[in-house]
Coordinates of C-alpha atoms in Angstrom, one line a residue:
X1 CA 0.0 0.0 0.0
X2 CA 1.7 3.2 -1.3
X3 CA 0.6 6.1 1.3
X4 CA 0.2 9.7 0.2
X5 CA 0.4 12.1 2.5
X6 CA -3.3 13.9 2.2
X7 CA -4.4 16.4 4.4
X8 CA -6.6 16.3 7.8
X9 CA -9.8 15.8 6.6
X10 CA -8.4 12.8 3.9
X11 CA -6.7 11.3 7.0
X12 CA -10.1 11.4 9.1
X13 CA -11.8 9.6 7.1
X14 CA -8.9 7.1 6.4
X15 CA -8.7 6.3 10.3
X16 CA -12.6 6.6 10.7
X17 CA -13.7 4.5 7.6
X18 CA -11.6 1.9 8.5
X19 CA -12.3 1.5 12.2
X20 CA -16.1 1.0 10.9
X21 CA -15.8 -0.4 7.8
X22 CA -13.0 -3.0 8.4
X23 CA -11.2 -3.3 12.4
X24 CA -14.7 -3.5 13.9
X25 CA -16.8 -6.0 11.7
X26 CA -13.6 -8.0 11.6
X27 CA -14.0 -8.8 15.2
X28 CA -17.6 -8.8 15.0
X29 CA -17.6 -11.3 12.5
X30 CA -14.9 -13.9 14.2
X31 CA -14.2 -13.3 17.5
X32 CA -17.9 -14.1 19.6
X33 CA -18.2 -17.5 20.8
X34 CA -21.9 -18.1 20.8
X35 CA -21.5 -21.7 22.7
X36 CA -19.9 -21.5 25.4
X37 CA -19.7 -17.1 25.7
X38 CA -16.7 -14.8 25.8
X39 CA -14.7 -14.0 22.4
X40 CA -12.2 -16.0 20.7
X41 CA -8.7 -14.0 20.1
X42 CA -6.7 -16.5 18.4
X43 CA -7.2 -15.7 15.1
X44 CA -5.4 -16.8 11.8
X45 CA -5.4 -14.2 8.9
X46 CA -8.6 -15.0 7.5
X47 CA -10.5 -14.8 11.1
X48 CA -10.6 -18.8 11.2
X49 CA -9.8 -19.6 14.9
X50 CA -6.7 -21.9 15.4
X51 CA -6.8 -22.0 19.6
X52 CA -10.5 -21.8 21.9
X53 CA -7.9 -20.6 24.9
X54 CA -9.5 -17.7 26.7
X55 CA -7.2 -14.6 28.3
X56 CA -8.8 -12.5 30.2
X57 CA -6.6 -9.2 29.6
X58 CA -8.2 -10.0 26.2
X59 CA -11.2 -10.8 27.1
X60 CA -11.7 -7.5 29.2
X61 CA -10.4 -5.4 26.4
X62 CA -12.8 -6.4 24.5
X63 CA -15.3 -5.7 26.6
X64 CA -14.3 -2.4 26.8
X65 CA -13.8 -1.4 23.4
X66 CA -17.3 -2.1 22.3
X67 CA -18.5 -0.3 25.6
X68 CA -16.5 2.5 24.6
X69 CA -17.7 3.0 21.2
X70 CA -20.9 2.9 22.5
X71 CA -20.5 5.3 25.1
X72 CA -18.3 7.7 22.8
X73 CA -18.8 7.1 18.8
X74 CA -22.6 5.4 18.8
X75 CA -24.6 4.2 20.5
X76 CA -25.4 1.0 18.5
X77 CA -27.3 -1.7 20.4
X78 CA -25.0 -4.4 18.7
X79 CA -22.0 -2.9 20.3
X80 CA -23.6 -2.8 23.6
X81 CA -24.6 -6.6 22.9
X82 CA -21.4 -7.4 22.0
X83 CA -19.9 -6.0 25.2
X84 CA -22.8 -7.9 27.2
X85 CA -21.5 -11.1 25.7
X86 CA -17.9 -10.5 26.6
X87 CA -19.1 -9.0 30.2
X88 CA -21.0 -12.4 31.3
X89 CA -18.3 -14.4 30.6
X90 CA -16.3 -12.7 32.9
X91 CA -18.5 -12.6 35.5
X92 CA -19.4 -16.3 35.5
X93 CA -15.6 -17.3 35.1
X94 CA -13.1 -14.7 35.4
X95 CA -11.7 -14.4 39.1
X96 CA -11.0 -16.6 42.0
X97 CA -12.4 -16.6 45.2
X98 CA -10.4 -14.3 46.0
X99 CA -11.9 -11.9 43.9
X100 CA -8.5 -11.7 41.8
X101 CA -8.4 -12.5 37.9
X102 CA -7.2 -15.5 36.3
X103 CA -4.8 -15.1 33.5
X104 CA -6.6 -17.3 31.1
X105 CA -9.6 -19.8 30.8
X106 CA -10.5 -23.1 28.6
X107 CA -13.1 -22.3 26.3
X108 CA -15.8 -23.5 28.6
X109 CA -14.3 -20.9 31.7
X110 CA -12.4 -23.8 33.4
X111 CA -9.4 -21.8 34.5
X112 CA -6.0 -22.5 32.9
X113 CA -4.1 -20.2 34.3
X114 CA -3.7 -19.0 38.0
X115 CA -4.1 -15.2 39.1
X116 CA -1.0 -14.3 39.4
X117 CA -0.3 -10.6 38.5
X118 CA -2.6 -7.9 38.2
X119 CA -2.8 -6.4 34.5
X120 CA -5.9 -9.0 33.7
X121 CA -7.6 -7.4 37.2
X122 CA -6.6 -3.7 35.4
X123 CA -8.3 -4.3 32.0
X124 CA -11.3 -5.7 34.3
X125 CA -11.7 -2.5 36.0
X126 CA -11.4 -1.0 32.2
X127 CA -14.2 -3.0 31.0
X128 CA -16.5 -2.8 34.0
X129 CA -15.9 0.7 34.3
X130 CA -16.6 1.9 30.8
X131 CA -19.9 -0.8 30.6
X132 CA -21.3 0.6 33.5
X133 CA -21.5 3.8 31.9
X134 CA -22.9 2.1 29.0
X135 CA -25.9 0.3 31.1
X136 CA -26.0 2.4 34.4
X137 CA -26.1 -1.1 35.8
X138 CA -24.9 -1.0 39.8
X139 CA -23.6 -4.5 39.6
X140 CA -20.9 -3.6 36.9
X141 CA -19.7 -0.2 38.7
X142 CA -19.5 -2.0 41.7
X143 CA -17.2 -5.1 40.6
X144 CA -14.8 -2.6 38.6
X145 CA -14.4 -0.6 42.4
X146 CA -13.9 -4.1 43.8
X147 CA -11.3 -4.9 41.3
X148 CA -9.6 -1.7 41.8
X149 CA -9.2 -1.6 45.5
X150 CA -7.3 -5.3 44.8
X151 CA -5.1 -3.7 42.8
X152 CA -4.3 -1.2 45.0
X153 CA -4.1 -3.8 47.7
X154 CA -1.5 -5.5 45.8
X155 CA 0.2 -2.9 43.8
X156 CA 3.2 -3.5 45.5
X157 CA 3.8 -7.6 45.3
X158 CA 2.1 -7.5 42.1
X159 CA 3.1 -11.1 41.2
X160 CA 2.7 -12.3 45.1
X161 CA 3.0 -15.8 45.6
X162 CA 4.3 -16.2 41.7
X163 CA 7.0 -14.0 41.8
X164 CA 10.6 -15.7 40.8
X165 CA 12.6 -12.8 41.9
X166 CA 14.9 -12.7 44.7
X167 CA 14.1 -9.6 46.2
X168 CA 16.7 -8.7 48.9
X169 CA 19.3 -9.7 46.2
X170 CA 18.1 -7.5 43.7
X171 CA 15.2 -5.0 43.7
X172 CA 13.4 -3.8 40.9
X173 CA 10.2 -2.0 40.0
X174 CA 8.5 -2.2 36.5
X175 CA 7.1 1.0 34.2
X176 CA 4.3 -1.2 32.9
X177 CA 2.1 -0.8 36.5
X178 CA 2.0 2.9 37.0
X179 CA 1.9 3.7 33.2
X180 CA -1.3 1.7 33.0
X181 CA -2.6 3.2 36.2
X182 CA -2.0 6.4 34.8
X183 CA -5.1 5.5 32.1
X184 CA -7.0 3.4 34.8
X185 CA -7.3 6.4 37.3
X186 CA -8.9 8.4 34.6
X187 CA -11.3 5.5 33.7
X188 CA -12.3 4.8 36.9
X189 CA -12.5 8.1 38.3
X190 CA -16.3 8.5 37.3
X191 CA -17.5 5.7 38.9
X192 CA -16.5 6.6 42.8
X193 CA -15.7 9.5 44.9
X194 CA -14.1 6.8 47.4
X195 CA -10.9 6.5 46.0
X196 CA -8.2 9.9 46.2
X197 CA -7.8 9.7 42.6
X198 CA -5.9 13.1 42.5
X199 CA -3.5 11.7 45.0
X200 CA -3.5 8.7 42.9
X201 CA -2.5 10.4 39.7
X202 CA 0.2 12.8 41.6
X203 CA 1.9 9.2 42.9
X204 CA 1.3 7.7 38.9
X205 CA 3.1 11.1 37.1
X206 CA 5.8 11.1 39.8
X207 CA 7.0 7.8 39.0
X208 CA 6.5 7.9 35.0
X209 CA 8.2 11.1 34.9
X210 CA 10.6 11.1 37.4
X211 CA 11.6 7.7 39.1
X212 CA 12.0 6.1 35.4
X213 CA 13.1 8.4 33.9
X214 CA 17.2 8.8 33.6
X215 CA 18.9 12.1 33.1
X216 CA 22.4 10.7 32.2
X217 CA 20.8 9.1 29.2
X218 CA 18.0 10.9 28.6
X219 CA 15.3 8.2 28.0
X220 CA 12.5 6.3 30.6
X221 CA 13.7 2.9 31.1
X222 CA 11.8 -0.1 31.6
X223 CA 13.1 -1.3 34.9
X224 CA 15.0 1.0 37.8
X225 CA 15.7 0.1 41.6
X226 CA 13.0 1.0 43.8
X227 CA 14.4 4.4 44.3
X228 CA 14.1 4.9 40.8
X229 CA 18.3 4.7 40.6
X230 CA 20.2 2.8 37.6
X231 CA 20.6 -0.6 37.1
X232 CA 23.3 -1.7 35.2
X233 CA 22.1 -5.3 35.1
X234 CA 19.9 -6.3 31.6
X235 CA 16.8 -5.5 33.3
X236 CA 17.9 -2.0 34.3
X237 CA 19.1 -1.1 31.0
X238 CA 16.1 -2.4 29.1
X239 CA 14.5 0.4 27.1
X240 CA 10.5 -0.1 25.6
X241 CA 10.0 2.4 23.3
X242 CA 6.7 1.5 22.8
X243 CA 5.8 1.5 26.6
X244 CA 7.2 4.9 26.9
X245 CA 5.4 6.7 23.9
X246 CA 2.2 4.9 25.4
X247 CA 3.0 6.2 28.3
X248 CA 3.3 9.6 27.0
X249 CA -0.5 10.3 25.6
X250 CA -1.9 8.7 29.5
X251 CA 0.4 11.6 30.7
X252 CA -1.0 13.9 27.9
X253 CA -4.2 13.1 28.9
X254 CA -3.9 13.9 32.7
X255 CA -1.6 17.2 31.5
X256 CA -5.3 18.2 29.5
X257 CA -7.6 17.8 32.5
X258 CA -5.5 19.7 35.2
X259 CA -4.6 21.9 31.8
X260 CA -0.7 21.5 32.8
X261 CA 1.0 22.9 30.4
X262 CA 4.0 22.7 31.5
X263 CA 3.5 18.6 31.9
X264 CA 1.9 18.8 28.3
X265 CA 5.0 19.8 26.8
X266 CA 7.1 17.4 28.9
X267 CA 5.1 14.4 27.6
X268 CA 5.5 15.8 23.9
X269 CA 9.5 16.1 24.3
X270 CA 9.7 12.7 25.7
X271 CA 7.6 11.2 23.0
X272 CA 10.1 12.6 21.0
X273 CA 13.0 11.5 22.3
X274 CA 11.6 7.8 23.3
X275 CA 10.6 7.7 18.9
X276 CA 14.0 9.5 17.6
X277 CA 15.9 7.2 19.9
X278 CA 13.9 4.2 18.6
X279 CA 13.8 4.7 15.2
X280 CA 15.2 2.1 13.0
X281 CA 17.2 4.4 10.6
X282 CA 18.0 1.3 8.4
X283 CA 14.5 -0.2 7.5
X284 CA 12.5 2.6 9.2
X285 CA 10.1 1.6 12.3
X286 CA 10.4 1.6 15.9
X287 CA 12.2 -1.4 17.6
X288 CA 10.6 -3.0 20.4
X289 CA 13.7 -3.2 23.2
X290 CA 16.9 -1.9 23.1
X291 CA 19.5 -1.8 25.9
X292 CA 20.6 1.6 27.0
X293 CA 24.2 1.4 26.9
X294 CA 24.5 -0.6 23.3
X295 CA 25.0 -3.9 24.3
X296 CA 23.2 -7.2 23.8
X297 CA 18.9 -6.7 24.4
X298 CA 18.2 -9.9 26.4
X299 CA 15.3 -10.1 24.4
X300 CA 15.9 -12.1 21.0
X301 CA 12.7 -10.4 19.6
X302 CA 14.6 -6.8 19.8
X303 CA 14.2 -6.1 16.7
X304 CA 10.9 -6.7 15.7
X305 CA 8.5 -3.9 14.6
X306 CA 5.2 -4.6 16.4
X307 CA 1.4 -3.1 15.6
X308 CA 0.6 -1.7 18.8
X309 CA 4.6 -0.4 19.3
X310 CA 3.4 2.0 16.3
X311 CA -0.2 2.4 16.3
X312 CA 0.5 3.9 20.1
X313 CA 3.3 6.2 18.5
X314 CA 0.4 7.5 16.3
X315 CA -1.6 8.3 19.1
X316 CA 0.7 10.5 21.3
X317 CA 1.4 12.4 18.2
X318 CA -1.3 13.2 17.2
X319 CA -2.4 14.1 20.6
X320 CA 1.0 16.1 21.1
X321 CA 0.1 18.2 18.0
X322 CA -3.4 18.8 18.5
X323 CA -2.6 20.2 22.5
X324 CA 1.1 22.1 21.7
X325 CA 0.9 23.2 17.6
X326 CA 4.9 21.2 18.1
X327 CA 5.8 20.8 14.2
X328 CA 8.2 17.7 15.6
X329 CA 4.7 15.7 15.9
X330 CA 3.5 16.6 12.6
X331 CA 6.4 15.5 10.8
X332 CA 6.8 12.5 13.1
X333 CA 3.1 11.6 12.5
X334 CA 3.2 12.0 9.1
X335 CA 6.3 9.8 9.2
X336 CA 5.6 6.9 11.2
X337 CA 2.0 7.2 9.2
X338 CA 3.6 6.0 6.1
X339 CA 5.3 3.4 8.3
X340 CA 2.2 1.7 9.7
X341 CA 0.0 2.0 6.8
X342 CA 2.3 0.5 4.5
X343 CA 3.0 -2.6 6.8
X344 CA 0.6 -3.5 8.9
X345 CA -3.1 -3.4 7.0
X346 CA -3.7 -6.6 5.4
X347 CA -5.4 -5.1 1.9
X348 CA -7.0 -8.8 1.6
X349 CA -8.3 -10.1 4.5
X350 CA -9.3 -7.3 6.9
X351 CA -7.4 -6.4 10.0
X352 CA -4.4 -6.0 10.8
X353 CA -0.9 -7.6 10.9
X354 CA 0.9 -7.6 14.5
X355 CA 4.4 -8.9 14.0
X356 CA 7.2 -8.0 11.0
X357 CA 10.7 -8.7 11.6
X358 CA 13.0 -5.6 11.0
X359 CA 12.4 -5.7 7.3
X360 CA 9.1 -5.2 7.9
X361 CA 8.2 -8.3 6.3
X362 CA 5.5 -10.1 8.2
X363 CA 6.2 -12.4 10.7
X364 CA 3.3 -14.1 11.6
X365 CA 0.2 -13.4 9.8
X366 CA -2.5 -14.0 12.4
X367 CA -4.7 -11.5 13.7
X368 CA -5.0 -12.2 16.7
X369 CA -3.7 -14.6 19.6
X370 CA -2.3 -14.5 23.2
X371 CA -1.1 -10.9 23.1
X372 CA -3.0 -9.3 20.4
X373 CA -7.0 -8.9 20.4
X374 CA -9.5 -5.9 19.9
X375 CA -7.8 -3.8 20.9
X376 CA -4.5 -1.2 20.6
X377 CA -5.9 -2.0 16.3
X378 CA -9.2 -0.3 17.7
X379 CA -8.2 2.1 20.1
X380 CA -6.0 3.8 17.8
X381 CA -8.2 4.4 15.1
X382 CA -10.9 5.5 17.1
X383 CA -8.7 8.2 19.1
X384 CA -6.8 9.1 16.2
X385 CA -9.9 9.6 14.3
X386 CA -11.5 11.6 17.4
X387 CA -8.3 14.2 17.0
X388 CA -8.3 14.4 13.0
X389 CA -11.5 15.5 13.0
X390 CA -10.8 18.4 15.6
X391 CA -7.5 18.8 13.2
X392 CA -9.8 19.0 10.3
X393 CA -12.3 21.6 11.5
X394 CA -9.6 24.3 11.3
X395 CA -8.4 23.5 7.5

């Protein structure tokens, strides 16, 4: 697909048109288990289901997708159904008795996969959240507060019981918890007054912005010592471009509700910096981990170019340009654009692709499966669309 670069209103209707037309009924079509309830998420290229396996971060995001395009694009009772569908599943089968969230299910909700960290209990507090502002119904507004005070229970240990790690021998702390509850504070923060969400966000910003982020290098690392000092180990120099960038448009969006400038324009720098440093100058795309001093990732799939690395990247630009009027997001955006829409749409089959190698050939050509689901395809589109269309009305 050969990409011209059109102007705001073109790019609109590219990002809304195929949200609609294409993302949405692709999931629609394949992913709803009518048998047994939930969605499937294993996908080959063509939508045929090649594994039953249930997760529940999927099945949760999911859940919330269709609630939010309901709540926020229309309000289509087949959305709302759809998110139904996905939403009693989880009730009947997704935690313990603990009240904590298994990892994954059989296809009949026989668990697979113990409870044992708490990003499926985040993405349940997502769903739950965003469906009970789609219904109104107590019972879902009260299980995603339930969920949430867990998570803040365990925030922590996050892994309890599961955890490998030696702690007195070497303490770390990851980026992916308070960059997510970054999003979820804002998600959940219309549902109860019981929780200090300001104090909530103030600890959140704190840690994204300052305790991972290192001055000597100038770049937000992926692990740091629970002071937020370096760790010259492979952990501690670990770099997620993707995870930052993501990061970046949560912070964005916090920076535009206590209309922080100042934190605004952070955010857009550090998207910056987090995309020029990850940038694959060769092949073009952003690499998924690289180590901060050079050496050897620990991670063999370094160099892989990923969906959501880059569909994320589009968000916080366009986000970063539509709040600052910073030309280094335009031309960023317009250059990762050509990137993703070049590589990832599959022109045949609907969807999208989620794994090249650094060529940017494709690497696997299923749409979805363990890691990817409805989701970061979805999202995007729908919150890039939501900005191009405020971009549009001042052409």
């Amino acid at each position: 697909m050969s990409v011209i670069f059109p102007n705001w209103r073109d790019l609109y209707s590219l990002y809304n048109n195929t949200l609609i037309e294409n993302i949405i009924p692709f999931w629609e079509k394949n992913s709803l288990d009518y048998a047994d309830g939930g969605y499937f998420t294993c996908l080959l290229r063509d939508g045929t289901v090649f594994d039953t396996d249930k997760f529940i971060w999927l099945q949760a995001r999911e859940v919330w997708m269709f609630s939010k395009l309901y709540n926020e694009w229309e309000p289509k009772s087949t959305w709302l159904n759809t998110a139904l569908h996905g939403a009693e599943f989880l009730e009947k089968y997704g935690r313990n008795e603990e009240g904590d969230w298994y990892f994954s299910l059989r296809k009949d909700g026989k668990p697979l996969v113990a409870a044992y960290n708490i990003f499926s209990d985040c993405f349940a507090v997502m769903a739950f959240a965003q469906l009970a502002k789609a219904t109104g119904n107590e019972r879902f507004s009260k299980l995603a507060v339930q969920t949430f005070e867990r998570i803040l229970e365990r925030q922590h240990h996050p892994k309890g019981k599961f955890s490998k790690v030696i702690p007195e021998n070497r303490a770390l702390k990851n980026f992916a918890l308070p960059m997510i509850l970054c999003n979820l504070s804002l998600e959940l923060e219309q549902l109860s007054d019981k929780f200090d969400i300001e104090s909530l966000i103030d600890v959140c910003v704190k840690e994204v912005m300052v305790d991972f982020y290192n001055e000597e290098f100038d770049i937000t690392l992926e692990n740091v010592s629970p002071d937020g000092s370096f760790s010259d180990t492979f952990e501690g120099r670990c770099v997620n471009p993707g995870h930052v960038i993501e990061s970046m448009w949560f912070i964005m969006d916090i920076a535009e509700r206590r209309q922080d400038k100042n934190l605004m324009q952070r955010a857009v720098d550090r998207t910056i910096r987090s995309l020029s440093y990850g940038w694959d100058e060769k092949y073009g795309g952003i690499f998924y981990f690289l180590d901060v001093k050079n050496y050897p990732p620990q991670q063999l799939e370094w160099d892989q170019k990923l969906w959501w690395v880059h569909l994320e990247t589009l968000i916080a630009l366009l986000k970063g340009y539509h709040h600052t009027g910073d030309t280094r997001c335009k031309e960023w955006f317009l250059k990762v654009h050509e990137y993703t829409w070049n590589h990832f749409p599959d022109a045949e089959h609907g969807e999208w692709y989620g794994y090249l190698n650094r060529q940017g050939e494709v690497l696997l050509p299923l749409k979805g499966g363990k890691w990817k689901g409805c989701f970061h395809v979805p999202r995007a589109l729908f919150q890039c669309s939501k900005i191009l269309e405020k971009l549009s009305s001042h052409e």
